[in-house]
Short mmCIF file of C-alpha atoms in Angstrom, two decimals:
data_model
loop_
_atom_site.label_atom_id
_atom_site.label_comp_id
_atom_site.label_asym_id
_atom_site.label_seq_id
_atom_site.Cartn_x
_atom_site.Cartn_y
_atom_site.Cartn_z
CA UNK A 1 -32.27 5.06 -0.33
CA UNK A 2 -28.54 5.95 -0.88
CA UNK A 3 -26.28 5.56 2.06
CA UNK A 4 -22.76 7.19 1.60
CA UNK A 5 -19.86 6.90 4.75
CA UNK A 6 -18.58 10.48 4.76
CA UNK A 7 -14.68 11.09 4.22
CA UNK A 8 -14.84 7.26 4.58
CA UNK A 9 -11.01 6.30 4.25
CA UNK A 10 -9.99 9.31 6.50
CA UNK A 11 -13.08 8.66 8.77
CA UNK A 12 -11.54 5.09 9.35
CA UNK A 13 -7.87 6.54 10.45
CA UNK A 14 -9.68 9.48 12.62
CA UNK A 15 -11.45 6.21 14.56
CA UNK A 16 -8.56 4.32 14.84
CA UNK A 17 -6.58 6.96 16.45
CA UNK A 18 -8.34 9.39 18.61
CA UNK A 19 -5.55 11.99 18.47
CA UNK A 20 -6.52 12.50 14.19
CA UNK A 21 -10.19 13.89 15.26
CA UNK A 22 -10.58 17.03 14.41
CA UNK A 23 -7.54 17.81 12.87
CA UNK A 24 -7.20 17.87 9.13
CA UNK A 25 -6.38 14.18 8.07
CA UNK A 26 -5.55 12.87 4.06
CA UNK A 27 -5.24 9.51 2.87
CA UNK A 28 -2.59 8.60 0.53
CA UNK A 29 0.74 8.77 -0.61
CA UNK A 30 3.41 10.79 0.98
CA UNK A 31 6.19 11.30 -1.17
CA UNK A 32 6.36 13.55 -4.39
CA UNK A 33 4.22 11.84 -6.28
CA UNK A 34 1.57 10.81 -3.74
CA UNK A 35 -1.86 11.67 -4.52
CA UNK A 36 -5.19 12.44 -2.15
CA UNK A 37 -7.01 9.23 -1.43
CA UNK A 38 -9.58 10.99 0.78
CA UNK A 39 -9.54 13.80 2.81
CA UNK A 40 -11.67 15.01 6.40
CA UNK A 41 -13.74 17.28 6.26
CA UNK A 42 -11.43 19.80 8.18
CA UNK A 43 -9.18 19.61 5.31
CA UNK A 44 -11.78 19.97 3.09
CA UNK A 45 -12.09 23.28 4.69
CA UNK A 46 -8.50 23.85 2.83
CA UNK A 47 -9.47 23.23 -0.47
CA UNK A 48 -7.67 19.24 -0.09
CA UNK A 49 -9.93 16.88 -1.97
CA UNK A 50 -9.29 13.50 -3.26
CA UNK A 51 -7.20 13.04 -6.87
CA UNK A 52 -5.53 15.95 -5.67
CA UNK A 53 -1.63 15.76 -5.79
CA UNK A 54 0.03 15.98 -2.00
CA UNK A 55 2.46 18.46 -3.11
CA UNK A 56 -0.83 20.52 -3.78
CA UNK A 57 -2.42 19.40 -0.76
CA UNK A 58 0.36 20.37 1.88
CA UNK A 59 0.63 24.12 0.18
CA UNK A 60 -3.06 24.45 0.56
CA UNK A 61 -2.68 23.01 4.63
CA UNK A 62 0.70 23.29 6.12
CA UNK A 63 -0.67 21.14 9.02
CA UNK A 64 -2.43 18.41 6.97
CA UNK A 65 -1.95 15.02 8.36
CA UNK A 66 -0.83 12.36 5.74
CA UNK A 67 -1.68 8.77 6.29
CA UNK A 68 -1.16 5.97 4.14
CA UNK A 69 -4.11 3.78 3.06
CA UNK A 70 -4.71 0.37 5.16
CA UNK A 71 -7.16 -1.15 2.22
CA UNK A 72 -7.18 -4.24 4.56
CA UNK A 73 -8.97 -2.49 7.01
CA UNK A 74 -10.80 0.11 5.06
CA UNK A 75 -12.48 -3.50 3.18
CA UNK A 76 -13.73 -4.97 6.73
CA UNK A 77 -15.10 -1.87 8.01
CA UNK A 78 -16.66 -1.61 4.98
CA UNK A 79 -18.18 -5.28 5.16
CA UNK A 80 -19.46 -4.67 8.69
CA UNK A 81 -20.95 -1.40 7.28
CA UNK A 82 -22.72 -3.36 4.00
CA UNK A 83 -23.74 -5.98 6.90
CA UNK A 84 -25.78 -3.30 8.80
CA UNK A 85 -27.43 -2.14 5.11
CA UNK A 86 -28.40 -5.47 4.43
CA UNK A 87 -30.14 -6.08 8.06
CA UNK A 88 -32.42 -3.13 6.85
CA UNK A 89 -33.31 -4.19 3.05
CA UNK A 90 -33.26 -7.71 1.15
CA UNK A 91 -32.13 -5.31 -1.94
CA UNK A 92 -29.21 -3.55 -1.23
CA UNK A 93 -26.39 -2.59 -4.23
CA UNK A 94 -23.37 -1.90 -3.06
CA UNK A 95 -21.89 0.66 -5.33
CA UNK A 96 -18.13 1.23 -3.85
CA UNK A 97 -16.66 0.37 -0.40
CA UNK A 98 -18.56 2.90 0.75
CA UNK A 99 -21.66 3.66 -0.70
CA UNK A 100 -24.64 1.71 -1.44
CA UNK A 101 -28.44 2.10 -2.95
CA UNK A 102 -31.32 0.03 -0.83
CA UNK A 103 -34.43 -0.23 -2.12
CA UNK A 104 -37.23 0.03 0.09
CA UNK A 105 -40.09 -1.76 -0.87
CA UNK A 106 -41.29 -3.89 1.42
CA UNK A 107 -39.99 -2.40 4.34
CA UNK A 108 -42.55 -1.96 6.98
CA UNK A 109 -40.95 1.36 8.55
CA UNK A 110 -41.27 5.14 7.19
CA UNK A 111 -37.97 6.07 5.18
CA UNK A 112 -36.93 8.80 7.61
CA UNK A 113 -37.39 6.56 10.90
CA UNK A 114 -35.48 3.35 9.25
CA UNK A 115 -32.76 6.11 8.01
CA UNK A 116 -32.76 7.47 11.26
CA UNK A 117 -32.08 3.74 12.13
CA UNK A 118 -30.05 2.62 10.11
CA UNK A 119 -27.50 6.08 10.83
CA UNK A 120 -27.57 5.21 14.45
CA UNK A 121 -26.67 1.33 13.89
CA UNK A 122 -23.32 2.80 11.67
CA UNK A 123 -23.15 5.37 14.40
CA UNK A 124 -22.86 3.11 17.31
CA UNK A 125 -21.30 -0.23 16.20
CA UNK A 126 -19.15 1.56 13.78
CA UNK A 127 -18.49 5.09 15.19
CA UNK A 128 -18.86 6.67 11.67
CA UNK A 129 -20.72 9.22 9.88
CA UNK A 130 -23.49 8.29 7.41
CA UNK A 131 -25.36 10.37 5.32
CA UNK A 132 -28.24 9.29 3.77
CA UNK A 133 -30.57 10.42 0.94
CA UNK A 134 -33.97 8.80 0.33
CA UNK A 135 -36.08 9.40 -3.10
CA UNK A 136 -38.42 7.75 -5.29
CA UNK A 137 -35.57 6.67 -7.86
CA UNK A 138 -31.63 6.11 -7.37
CA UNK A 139 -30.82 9.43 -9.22
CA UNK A 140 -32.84 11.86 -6.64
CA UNK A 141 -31.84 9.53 -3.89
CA UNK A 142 -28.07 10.12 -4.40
CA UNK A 143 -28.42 13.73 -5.33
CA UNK A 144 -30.40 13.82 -1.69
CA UNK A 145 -27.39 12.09 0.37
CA UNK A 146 -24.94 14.29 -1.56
CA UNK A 147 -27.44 17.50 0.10
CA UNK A 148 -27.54 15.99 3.06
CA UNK A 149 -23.46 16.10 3.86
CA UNK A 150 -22.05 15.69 6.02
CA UNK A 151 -23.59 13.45 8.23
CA UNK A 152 -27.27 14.40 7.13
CA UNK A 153 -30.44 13.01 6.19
CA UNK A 154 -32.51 14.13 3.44
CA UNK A 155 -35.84 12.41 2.31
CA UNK A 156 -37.41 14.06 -1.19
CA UNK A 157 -40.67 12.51 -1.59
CA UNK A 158 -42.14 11.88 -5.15
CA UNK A 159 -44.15 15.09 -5.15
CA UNK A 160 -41.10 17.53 -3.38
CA UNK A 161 -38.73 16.10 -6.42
CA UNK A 162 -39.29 19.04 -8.96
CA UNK A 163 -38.64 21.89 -6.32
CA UNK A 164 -35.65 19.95 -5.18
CA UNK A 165 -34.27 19.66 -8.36
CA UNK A 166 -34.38 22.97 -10.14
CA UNK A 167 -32.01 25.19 -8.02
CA UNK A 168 -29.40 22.72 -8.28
CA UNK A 169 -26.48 23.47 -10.18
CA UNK A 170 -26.59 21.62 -14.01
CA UNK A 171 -22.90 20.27 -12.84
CA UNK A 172 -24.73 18.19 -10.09
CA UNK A 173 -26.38 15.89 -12.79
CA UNK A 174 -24.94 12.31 -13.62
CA UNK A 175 -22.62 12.51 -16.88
CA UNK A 176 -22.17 16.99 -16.87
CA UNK A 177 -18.22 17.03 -16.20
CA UNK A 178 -15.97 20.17 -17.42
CA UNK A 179 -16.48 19.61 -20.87
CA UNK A 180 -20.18 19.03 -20.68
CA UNK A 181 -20.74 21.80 -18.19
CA UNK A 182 -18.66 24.47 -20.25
CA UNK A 183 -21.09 23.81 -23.05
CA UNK A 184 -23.77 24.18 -21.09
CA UNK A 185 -22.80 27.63 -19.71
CA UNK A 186 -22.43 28.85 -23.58
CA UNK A 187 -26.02 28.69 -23.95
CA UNK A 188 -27.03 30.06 -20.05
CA UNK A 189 -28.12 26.19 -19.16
CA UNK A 190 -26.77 26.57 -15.84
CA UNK A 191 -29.27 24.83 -13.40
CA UNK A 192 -31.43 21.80 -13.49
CA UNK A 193 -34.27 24.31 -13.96
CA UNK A 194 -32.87 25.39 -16.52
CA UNK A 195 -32.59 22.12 -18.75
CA UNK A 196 -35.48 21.06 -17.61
CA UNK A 197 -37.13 23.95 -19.36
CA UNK A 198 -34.93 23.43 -22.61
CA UNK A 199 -36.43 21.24 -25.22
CA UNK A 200 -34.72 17.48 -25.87
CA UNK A 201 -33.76 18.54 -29.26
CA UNK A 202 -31.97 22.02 -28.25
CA UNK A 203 -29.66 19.84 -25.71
CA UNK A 204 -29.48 17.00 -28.15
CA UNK A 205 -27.82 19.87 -30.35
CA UNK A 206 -25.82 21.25 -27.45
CA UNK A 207 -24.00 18.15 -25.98
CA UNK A 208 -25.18 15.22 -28.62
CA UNK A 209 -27.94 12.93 -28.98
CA UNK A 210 -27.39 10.02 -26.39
CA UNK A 211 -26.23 12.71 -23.61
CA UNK A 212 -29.31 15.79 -24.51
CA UNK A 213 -31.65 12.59 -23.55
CA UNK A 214 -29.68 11.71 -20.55
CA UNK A 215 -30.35 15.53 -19.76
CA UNK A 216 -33.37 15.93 -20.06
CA UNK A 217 -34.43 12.98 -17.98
CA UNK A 218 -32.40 13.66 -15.25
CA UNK A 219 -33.67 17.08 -15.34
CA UNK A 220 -37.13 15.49 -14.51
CA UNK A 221 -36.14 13.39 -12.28
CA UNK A 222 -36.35 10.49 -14.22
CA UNK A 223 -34.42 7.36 -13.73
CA UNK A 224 -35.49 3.61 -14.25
CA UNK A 225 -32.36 1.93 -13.32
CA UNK A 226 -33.57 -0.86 -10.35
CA UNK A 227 -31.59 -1.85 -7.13
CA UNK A 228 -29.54 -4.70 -8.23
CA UNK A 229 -28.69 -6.74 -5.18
CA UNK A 230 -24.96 -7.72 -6.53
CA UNK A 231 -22.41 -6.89 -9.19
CA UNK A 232 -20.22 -9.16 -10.50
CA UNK A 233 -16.58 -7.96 -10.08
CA UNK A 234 -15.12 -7.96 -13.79
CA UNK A 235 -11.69 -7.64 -12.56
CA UNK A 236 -9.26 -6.50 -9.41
CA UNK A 237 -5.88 -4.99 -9.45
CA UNK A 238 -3.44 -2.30 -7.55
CA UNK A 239 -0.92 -0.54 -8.99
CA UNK A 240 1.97 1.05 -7.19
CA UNK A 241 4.14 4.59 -7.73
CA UNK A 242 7.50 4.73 -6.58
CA UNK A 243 8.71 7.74 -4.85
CA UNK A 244 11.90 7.79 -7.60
CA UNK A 245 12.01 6.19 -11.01
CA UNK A 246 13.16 2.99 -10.83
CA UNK A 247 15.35 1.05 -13.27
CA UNK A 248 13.36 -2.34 -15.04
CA UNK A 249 15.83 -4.78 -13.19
CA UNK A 250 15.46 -3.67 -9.78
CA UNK A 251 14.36 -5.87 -7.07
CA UNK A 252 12.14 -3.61 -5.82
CA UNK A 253 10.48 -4.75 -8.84
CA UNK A 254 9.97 -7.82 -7.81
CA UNK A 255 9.18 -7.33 -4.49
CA UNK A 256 6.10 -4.72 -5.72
CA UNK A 257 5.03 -7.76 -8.21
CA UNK A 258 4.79 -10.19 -5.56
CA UNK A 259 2.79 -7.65 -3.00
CA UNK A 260 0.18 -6.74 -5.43
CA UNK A 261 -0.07 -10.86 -6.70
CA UNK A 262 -0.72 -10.97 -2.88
CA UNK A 263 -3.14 -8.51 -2.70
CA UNK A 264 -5.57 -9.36 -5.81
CA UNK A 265 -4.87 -13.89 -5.01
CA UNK A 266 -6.55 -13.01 -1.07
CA UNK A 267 -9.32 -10.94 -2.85
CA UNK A 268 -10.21 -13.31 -5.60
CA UNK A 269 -10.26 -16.16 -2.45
CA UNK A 270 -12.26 -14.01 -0.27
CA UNK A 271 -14.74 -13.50 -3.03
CA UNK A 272 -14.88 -16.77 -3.89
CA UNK A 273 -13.26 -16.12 -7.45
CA UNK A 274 -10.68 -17.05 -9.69
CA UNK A 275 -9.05 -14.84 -12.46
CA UNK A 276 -7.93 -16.35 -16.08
CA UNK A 277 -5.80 -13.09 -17.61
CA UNK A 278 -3.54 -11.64 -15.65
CA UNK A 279 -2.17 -7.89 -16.94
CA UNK A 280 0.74 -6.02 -16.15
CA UNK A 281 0.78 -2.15 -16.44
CA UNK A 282 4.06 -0.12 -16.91
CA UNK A 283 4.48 3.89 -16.65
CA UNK A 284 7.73 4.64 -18.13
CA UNK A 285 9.29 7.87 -16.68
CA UNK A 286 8.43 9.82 -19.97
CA UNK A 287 4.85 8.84 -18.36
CA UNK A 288 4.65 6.63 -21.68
CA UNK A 289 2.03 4.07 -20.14
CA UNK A 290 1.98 0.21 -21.69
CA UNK A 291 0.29 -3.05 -21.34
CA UNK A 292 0.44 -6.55 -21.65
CA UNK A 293 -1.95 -9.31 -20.59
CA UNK A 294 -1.75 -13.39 -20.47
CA UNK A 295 -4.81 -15.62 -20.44
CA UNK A 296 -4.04 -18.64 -18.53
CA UNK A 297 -4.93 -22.57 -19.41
CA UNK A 298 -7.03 -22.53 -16.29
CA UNK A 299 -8.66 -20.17 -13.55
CA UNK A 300 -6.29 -19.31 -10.46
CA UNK A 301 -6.49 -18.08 -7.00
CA UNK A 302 -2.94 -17.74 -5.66
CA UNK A 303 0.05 -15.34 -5.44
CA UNK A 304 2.19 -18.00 -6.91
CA UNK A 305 0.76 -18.65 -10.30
CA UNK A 306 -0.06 -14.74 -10.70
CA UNK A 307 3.32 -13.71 -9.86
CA UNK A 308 4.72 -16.38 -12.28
CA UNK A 309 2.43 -15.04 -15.04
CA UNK A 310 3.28 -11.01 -14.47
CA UNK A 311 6.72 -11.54 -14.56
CA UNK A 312 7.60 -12.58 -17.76
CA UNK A 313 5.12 -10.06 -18.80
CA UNK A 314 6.83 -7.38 -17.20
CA UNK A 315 10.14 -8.62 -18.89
CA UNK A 316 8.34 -8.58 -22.42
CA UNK A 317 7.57 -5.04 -21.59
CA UNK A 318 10.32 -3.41 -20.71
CA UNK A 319 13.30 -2.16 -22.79
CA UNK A 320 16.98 -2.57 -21.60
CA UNK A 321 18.11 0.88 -19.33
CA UNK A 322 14.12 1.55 -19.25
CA UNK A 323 13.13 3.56 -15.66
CA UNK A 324 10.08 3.13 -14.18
CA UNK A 325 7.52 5.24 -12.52
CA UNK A 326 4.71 3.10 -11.73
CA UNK A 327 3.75 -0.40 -11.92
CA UNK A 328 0.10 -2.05 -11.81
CA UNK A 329 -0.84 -5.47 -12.04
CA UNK A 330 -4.54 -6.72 -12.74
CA UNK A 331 -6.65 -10.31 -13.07
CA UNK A 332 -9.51 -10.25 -15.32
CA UNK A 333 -11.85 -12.89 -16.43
CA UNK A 334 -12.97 -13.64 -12.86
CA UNK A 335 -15.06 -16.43 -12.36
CA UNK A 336 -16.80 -17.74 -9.43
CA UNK A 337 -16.75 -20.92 -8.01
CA UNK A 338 -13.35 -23.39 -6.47
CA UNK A 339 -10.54 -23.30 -8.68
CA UNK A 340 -10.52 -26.83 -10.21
CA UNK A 341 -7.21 -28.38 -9.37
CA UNK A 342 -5.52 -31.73 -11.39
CA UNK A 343 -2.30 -33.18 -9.81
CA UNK A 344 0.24 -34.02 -11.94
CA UNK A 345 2.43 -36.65 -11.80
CA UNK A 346 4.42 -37.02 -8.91
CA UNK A 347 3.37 -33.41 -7.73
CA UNK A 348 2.90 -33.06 -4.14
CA UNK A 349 -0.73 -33.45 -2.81
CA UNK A 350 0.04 -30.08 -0.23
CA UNK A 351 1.84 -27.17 -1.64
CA UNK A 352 0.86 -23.58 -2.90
CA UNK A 353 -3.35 -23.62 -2.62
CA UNK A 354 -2.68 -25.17 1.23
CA UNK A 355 -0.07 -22.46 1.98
CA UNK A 356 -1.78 -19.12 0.72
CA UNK A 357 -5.08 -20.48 2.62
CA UNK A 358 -3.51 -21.37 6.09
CA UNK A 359 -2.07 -17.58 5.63
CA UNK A 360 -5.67 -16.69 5.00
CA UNK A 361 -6.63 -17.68 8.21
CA UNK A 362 -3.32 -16.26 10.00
CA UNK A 363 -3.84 -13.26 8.44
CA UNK A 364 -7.78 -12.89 9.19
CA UNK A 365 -6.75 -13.61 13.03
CA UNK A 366 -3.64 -11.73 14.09
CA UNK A 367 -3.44 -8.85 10.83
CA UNK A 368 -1.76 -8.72 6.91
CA UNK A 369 1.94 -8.01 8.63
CA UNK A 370 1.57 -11.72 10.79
CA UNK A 371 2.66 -13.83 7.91
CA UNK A 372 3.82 -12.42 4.33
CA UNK A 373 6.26 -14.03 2.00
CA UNK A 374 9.98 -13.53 3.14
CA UNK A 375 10.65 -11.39 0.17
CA UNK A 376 8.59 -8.72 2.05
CA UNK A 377 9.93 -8.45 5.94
CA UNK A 378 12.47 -6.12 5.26
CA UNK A 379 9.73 -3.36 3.85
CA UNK A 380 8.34 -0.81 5.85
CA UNK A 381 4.80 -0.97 6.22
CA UNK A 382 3.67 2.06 4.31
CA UNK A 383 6.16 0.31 1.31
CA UNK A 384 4.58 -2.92 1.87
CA UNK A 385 0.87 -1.46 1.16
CA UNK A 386 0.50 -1.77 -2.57
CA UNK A 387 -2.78 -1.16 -3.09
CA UNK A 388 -2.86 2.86 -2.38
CA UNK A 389 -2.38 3.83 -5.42
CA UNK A 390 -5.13 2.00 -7.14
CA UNK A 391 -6.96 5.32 -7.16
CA UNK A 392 -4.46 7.40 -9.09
CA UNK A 393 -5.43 5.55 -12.24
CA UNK A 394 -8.85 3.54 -12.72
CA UNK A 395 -8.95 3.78 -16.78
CA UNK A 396 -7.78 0.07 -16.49
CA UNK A 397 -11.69 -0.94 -15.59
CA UNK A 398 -12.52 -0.39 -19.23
CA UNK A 399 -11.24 -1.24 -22.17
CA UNK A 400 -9.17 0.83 -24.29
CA UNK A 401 -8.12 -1.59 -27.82
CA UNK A 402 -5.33 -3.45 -28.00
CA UNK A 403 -2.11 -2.90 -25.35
CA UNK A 404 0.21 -1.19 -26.92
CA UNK A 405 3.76 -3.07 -26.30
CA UNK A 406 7.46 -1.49 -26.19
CA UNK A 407 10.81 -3.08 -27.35
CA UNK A 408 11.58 -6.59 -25.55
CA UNK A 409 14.07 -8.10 -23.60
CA UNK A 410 15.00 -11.41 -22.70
CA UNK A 411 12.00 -12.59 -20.12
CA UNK A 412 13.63 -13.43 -16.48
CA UNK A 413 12.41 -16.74 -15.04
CA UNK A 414 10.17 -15.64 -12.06
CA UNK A 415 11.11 -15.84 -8.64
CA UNK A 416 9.06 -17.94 -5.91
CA UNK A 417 6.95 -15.85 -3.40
CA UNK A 418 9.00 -17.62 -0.64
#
């Protein structure tokens, strides 16, 4: 089975306020250089999709309704959500904050009545929409949820997977983007049909050898990949756009540092992790784009050490008279388990680890704007949400060679998060 929350980010702010239903509703940034998080389906009906720029956006709908992202909240709907899944499967993957594959064996109900469940559970506790797809492999499954939108459910059983397969477009297959696809149409390949009908070594001609076998087992409606219950996070980060360019000494800087050091210390400690490298990413306004990364002596969990690690990095980035569009700060090498600690001498038995955990709890009981470090009152709470942007730019999950670095200047000694 593949479960998928429709429009889930602008399903969230349509819930929350009552007076967004129906009305077409986009997540993201606001300014100039905002970009689409997610989009309802009445703006949809505009031609407004995520990645899209909001300039774009607002020309397409006049009356589009801009929010900014609440990642906060989208993460603990999104738990309660995974928490439903789970009640209805021991194997459930969770593949983003809003989507996840379950696999069924075992499970003493039919697939349509336990989707059927399962949709009314999300329905009722969490007033969203969930469409659901259920197959005899992951690849028809989430082909079926993506037929089934919005707020469908569409079970193709082992024998109904050829007919359900062939008058799809070729486009709809895992790994055919533009590239792919424009090849494709070249030779008339433009359905699943139609590669399925296409020998392996005419497509291994086409698009390569590695993606013609890809092809043609998709085509068929083969896939072996299992359920895996749970990924291991590899690494977390945000990233942040400012409305203007910015010049390299700035405090608002700073201030963007410390929020995102914020951001990724309460997810490592909610997941029970700890990060060794810390990165800092830089868009220059000539949308040159560098990197530079720091692995520390020992695992850490707080604001305070990753703040005192990205600054100096962001210092040994950045050229004198430099302006900045964007900056992003990652932790990678994430390890589970506590975060072992070793006082030094004369060092205070309560300090930093105490401090960021009581704010934990503040934070988990009265909301992220209860308790913040000082540095942050005086921002607006759309400014104060750093983690919007994340989406803009995700080539940071892989690896790309060695960070390319830019001129240096003198490192500044970093500031403390009070």
């Amino acid at each position: 089975m593949h479960a998928d929350l429709d429009a889930f980010y602008a399903a969230v702010e349509q819930r929350r306020r009552p007076e967004l239903k129906g009305r077409p509703v986009a997540v993201g940034g606001a300014g100039p250089r905002g970009v689409v998080m997610s989009a309802s389906y009445e703006a949809r009906a505009y031609g407004v999709g995520g990645g899209m720029p909001t300039v774009r956006a607002r020309r397409l709908c006049p009356e589009l309704v801009m929010v900014p992202p609440d990642m906060d909240e989208y993460a603990v709907v999104s738990a309660n959500v995974m928490a439903v899944l789970h009640s209805f499967a021991r194997r459930v993957e969770p593949v983003s904050m809003d989507e996840a594959y379950l696999d069924l064996a075992g499970v003493g109900i039919k697939p349509r009545a336990l989707a059927e469940l399962l949709r009314g559970r999300v329905r009722d506790e969490q007033d969203l929409a969930l469409s659901v797809g259920v197959g005899p492999n992951k690849l028809v499954a989430k082909l079926a949820s993506v037929a089934a939108k919005p707020d469908g459910l569409l079970v193709v059983a082992a024998d109904e997977v050829e007919a359900f397969l062939r008058p799809l477009a070729a486009n709809r297959l895992p790994g055919v983007g533009p590239k792919t696809a424009d090849a494709l149409t070249r030779f008339g390949l433009l359905t699943v049909g139609d590669l399925a009908d296409t020998p392996r070594d005419t497509l291994r001609r086409i698009v390569g050898a590695a993606a013609g076998d890809l092809l043609t087992a998709s085509a068929r409606g083969e896939d072996p990949r299992p359920v895996v219950p749970q990924r291991a996070e590899r690494s977390l980060g945000g990233e942040r756009t400012f409305p203007a360019d910015v010049s390299g000494d700035h405090e608002v800087i700073h201030t963007t540092l410390l929020g995102l050091a914020g951001q990724n210390a309460a997810r490592l400690r909610a997941g029970g992790l700890a990060a060794r490298t810390v990165t800092v990413k830089v868009r220059f306004a000539d949308l040159r784009t560098v990197t530079r990364s720091r692995t520390l002596p020992e695992p850490v969990d707080l604001a305070h050490d990753i703040f005192a690690a990205a600054v100096p990095l962001f210092a040994g980035l950045v050229p004198a008279r430099a302006r900045i569009r964007l900056v992003g700060l990652r932790v990678e090498g994430l390890d589970g388990g506590a975060r072992p600690t070793q006082l030094a001498l004369g060092e205070r038995e309560v300090g930093w680890a105490e401090l960021e955990r009581t704010m934990d709890r503040v934070q988990a009981k009265f909301g992220a704007a209860a308790v913040r470090p000082a540095s942050l009152i005086t921002r607006s709470p759309q400014a104060g949400n750093f983690s919007g942007a994340e989406v803009v730019d995700r080539s940071e999950r892989r690896g790309h060679g060695r960070p390319q670095r830019a001129t240096a200047h003198a490192p500044r000694q970093p500031k403390s998060p009070g």
